[in-house]
mmCIF file of C-alpha atoms in Angstrom:
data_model
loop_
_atom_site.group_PDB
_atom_site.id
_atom_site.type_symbol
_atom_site.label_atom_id
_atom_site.label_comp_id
_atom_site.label_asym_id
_atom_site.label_seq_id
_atom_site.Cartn_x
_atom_site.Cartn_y
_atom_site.Cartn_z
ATOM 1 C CA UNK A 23 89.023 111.339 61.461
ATOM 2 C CA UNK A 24 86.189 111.854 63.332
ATOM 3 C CA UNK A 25 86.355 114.000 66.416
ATOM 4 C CA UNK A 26 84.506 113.276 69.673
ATOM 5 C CA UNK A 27 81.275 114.511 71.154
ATOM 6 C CA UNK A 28 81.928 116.120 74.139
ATOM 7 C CA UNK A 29 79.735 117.739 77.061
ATOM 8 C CA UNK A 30 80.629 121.462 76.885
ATOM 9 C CA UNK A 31 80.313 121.240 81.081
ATOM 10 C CA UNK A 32 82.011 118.139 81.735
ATOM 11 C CA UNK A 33 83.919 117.079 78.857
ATOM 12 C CA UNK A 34 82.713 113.577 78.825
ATOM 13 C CA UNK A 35 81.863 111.966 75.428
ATOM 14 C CA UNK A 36 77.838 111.074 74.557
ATOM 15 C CA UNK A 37 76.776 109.719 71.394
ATOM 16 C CA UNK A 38 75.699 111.107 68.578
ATOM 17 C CA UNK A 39 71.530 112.061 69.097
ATOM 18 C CA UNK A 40 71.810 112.474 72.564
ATOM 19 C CA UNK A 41 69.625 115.464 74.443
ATOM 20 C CA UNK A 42 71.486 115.118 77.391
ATOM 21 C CA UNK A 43 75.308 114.298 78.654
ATOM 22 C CA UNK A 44 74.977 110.684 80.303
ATOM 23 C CA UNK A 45 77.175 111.936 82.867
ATOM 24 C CA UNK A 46 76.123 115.489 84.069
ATOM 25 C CA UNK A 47 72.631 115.755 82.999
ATOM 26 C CA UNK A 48 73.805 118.900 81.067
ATOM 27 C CA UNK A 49 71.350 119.482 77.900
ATOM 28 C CA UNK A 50 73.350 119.130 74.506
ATOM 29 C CA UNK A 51 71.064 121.664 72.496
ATOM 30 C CA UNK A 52 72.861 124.030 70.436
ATOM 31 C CA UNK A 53 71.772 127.387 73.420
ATOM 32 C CA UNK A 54 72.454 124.944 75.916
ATOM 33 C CA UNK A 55 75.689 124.132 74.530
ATOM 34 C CA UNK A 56 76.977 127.822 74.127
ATOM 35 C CA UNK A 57 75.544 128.270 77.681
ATOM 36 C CA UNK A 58 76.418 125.085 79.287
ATOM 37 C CA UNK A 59 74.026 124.225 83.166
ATOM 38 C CA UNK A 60 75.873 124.706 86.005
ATOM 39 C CA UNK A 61 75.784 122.034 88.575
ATOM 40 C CA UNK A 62 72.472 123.694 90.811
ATOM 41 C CA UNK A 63 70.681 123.971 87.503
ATOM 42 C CA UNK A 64 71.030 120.418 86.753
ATOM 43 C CA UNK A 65 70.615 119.446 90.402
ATOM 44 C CA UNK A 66 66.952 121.531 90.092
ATOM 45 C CA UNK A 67 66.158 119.672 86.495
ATOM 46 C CA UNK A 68 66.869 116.556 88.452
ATOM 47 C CA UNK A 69 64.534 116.611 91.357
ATOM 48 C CA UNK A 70 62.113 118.497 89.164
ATOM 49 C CA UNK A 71 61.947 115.083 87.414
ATOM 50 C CA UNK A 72 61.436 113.316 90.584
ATOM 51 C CA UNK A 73 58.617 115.591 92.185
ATOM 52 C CA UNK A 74 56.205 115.488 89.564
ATOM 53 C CA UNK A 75 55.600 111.311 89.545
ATOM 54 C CA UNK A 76 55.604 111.792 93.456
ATOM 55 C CA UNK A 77 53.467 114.320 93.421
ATOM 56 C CA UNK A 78 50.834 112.037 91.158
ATOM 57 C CA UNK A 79 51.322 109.430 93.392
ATOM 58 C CA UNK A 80 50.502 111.227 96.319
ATOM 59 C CA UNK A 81 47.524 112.726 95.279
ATOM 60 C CA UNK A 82 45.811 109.419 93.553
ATOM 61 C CA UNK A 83 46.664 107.928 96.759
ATOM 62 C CA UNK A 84 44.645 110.652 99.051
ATOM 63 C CA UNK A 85 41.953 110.829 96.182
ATOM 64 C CA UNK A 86 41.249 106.770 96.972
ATOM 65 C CA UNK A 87 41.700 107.384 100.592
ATOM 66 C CA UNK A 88 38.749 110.495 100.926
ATOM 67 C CA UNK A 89 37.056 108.073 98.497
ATOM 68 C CA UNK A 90 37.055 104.728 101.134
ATOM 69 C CA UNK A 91 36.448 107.196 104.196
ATOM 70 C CA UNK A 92 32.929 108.888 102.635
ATOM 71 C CA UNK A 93 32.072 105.422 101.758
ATOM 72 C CA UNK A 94 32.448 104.667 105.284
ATOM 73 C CA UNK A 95 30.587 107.536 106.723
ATOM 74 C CA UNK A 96 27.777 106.827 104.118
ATOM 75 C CA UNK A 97 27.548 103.395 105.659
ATOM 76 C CA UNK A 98 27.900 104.327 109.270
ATOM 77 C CA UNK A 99 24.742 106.878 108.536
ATOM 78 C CA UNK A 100 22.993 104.231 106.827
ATOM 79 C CA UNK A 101 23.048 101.703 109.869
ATOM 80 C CA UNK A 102 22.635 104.353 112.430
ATOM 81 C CA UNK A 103 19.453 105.769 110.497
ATOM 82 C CA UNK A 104 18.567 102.188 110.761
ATOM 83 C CA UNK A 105 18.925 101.461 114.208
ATOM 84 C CA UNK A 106 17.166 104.459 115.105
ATOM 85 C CA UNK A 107 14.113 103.869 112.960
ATOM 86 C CA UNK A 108 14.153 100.437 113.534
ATOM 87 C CA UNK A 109 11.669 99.026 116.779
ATOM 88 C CA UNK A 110 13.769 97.529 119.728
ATOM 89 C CA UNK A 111 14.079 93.616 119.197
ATOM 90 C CA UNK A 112 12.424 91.694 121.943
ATOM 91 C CA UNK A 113 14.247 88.754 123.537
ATOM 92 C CA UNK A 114 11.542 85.386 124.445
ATOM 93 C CA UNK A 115 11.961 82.690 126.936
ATOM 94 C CA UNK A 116 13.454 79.482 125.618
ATOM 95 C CA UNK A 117 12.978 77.549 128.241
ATOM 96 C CA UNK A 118 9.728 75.269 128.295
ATOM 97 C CA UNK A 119 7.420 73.492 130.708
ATOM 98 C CA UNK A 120 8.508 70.234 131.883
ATOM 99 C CA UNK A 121 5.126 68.922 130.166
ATOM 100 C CA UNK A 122 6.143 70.168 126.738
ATOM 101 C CA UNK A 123 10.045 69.499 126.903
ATOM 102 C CA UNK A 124 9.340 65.896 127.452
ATOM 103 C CA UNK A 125 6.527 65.477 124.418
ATOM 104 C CA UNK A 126 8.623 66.866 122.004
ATOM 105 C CA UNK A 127 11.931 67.878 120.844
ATOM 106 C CA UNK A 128 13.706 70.319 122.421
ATOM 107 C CA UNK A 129 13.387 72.157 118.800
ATOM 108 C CA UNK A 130 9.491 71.735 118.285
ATOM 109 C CA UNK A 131 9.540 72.923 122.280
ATOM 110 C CA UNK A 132 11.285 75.739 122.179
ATOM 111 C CA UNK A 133 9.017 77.217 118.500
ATOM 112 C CA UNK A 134 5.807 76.209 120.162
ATOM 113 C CA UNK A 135 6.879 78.376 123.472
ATOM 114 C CA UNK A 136 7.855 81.229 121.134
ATOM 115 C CA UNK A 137 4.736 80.515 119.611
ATOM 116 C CA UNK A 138 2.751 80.466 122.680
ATOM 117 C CA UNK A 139 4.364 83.823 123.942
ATOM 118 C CA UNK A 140 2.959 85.794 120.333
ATOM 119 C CA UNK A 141 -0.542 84.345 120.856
ATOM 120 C CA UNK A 142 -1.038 85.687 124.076
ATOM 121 C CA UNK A 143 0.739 88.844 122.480
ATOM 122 C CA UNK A 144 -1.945 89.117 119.632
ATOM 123 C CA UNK A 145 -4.975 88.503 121.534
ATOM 124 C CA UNK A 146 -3.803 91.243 123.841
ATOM 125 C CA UNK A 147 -3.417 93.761 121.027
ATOM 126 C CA UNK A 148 -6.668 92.174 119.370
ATOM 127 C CA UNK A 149 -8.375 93.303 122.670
ATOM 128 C CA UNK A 150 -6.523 96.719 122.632
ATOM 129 C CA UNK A 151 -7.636 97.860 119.107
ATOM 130 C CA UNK A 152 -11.318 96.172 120.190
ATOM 131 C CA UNK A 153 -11.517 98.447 123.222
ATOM 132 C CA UNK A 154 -10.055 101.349 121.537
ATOM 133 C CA UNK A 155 -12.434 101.275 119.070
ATOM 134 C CA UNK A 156 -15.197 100.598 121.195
ATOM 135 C CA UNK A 157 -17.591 103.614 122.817
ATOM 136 C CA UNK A 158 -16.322 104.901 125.751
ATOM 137 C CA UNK A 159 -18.876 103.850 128.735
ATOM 138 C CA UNK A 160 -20.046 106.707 131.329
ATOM 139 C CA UNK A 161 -18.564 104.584 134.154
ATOM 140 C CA UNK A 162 -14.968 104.747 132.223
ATOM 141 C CA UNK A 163 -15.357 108.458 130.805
ATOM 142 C CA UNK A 164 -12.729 109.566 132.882
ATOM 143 C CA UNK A 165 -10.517 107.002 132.542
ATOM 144 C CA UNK A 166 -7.715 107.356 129.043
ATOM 145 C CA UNK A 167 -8.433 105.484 125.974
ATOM 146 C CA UNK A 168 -6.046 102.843 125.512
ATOM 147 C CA UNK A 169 -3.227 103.121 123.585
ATOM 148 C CA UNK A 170 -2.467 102.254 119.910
ATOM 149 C CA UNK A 171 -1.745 98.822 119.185
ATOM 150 C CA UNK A 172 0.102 100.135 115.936
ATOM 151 C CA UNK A 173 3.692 100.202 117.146
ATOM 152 C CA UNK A 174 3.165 96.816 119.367
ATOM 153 C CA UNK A 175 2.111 95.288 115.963
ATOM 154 C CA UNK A 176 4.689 95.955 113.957
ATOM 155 C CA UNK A 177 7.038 94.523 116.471
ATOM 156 C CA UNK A 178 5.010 91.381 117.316
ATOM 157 C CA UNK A 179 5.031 90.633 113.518
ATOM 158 C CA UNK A 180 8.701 90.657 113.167
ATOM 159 C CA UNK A 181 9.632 88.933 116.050
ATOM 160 C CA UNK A 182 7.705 86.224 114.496
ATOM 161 C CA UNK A 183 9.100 86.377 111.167
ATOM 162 C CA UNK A 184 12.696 86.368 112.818
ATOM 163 C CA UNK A 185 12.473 83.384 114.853
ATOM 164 C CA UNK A 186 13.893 80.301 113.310
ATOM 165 C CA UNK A 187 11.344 77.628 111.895
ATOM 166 C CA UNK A 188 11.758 73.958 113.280
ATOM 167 C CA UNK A 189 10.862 71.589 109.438
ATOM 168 C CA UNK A 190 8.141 69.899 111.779
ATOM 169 C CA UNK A 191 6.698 73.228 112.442
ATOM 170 C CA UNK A 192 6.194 75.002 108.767
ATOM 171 C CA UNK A 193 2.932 74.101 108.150
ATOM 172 C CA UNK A 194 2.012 75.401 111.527
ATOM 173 C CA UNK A 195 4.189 78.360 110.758
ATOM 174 C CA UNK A 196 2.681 78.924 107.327
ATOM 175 C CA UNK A 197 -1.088 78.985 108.718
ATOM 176 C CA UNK A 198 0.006 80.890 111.909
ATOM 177 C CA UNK A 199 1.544 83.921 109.309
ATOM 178 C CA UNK A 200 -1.851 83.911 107.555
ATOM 179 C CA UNK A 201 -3.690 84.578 110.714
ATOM 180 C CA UNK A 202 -1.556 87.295 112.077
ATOM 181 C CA UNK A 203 -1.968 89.000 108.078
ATOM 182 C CA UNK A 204 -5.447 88.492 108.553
ATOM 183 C CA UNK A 205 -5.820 89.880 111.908
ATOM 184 C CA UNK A 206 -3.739 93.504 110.868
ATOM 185 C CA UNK A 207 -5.789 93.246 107.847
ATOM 186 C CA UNK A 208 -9.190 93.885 110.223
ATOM 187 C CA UNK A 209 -11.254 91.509 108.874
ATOM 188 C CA UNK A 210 -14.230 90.345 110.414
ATOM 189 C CA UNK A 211 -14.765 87.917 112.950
ATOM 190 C CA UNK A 212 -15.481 85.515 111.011
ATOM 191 C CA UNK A 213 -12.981 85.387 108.640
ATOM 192 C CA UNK A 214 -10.575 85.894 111.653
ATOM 193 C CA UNK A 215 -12.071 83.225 113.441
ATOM 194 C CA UNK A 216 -11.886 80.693 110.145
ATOM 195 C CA UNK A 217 -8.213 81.457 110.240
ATOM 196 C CA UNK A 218 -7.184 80.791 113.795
ATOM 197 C CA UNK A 219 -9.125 77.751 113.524
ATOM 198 C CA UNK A 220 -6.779 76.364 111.053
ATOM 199 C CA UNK A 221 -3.751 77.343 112.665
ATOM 200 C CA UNK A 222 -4.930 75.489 115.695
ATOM 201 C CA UNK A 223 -5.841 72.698 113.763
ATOM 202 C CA UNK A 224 -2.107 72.828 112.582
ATOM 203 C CA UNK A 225 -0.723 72.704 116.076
ATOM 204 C CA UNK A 226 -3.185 70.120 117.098
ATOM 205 C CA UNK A 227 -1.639 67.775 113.961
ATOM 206 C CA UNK A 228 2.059 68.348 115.112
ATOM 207 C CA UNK A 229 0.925 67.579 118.518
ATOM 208 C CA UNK A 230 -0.590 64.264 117.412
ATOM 209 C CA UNK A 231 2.469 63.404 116.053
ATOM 210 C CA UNK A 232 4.272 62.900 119.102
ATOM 211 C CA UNK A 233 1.435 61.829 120.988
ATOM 212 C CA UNK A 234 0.780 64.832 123.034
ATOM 213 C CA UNK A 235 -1.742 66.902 123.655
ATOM 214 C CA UNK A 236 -1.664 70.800 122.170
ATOM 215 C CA UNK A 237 -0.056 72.946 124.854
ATOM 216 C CA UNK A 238 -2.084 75.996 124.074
ATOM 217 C CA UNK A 239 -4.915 77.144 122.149
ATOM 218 C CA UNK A 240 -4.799 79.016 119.102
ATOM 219 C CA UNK A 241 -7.510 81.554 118.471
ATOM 220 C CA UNK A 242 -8.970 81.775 122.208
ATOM 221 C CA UNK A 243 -10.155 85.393 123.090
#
């Protein structure tokens, strides 16, 4: 006859192979046997057990968590080094003259008023970098040189790169991109003056085809 496995500790049976009673937890090891747990012993054993998969957990979740904050710091010092390098955005009218709003449509209206606005920009700089690089006369020795069209550049040639293209207006787009690359290039006059002349022939095309007249002049110093 076969006699029954039993837990030193609690006297329950457990089968044969067993490392531990199913019922107490107590370890069935021949030391452990002789010395059987007593009930803290097992109680520590247990929530050992439990505290080291918590433990895990809890630091692979605050390892992804520092991980998504300095990813979000790293982006937040990316778009404010940005916005600080970046040149303030200029805002144009939209609104057109009556003339203009009722020759074409109110797309084609509002581009070639955007349009007009960056003309009379460029000339003005075109004048600027003229008369800074120009002598100074004894009449205007005291007066400052004008200053540096660089900055003012750089923003006039985004603004126009930024504003949305009507499909009529491309080809007067492409030709007008051309002449503001040529004229921060510094070419010569003549050069300069071969590209304004097509841009202006551009707007005097999308003009023609709604039987208007060209609201502005493209190239006029």
């Amino acid at each position: 006859m076969t006699t029954a496995r039993r837990c030193p500790r609690c006297q329950s049976e457990y089968p044969e192979g067993a490392r531990f009673c199913p019922s107490c937890a107590q370890a069935l090891t021949p030391d452990a046997m002789e010395y059987p747990m007593s009930a803290l012993e097992i109680a520590v054993n247990r929530v050992r057990g439990l505290l080291l998969p918590a433990l895990v957990f809890t630091v692979a979740v605050l390892g992804i968590a520092v991980m998504v904050l300095a990813t979000r710091l790293e982006r937040a010092n990316h778009q404010a080094a940005a916005a600080i390098a970046a040149p303030p955005a200029r805002t144009f009218p939209v609104s057109t003259s009556p003339a203009v709003a009722s020759a074409f449509p109110d797309d084609v209206a509002a581009y070639l008023t955007f349009l007009q606005k960056i003309e009379q920009d460029r000339v003005a700089l075109v004048r600027r970098k003229e008369a800074l690089s120009a002598p100074p006369s004894p009449a205007n020795a005291s007066e400052p040189p004008p200053a540096d069209p660089a900055a003012d550049w750089l923003i006039l040639v985004r603004d126009f790169h930024t504003q949305p293209i009507p499909e009529p207006c491309n080809p007067l787009a492409a030709e007008y991109g051309g002449l503001l690359n040529t004229t921060s290039s510094g070419s010569d006059t003549t050069a300069l003056d071969a590209v304004a002349a097509r841009a202006d022939g551009e707007l005097a095309k999308l003009a023609q085809r709604y039987g208007a007249p060209a609201p502005f002049k493209i190239g006029e110093k």
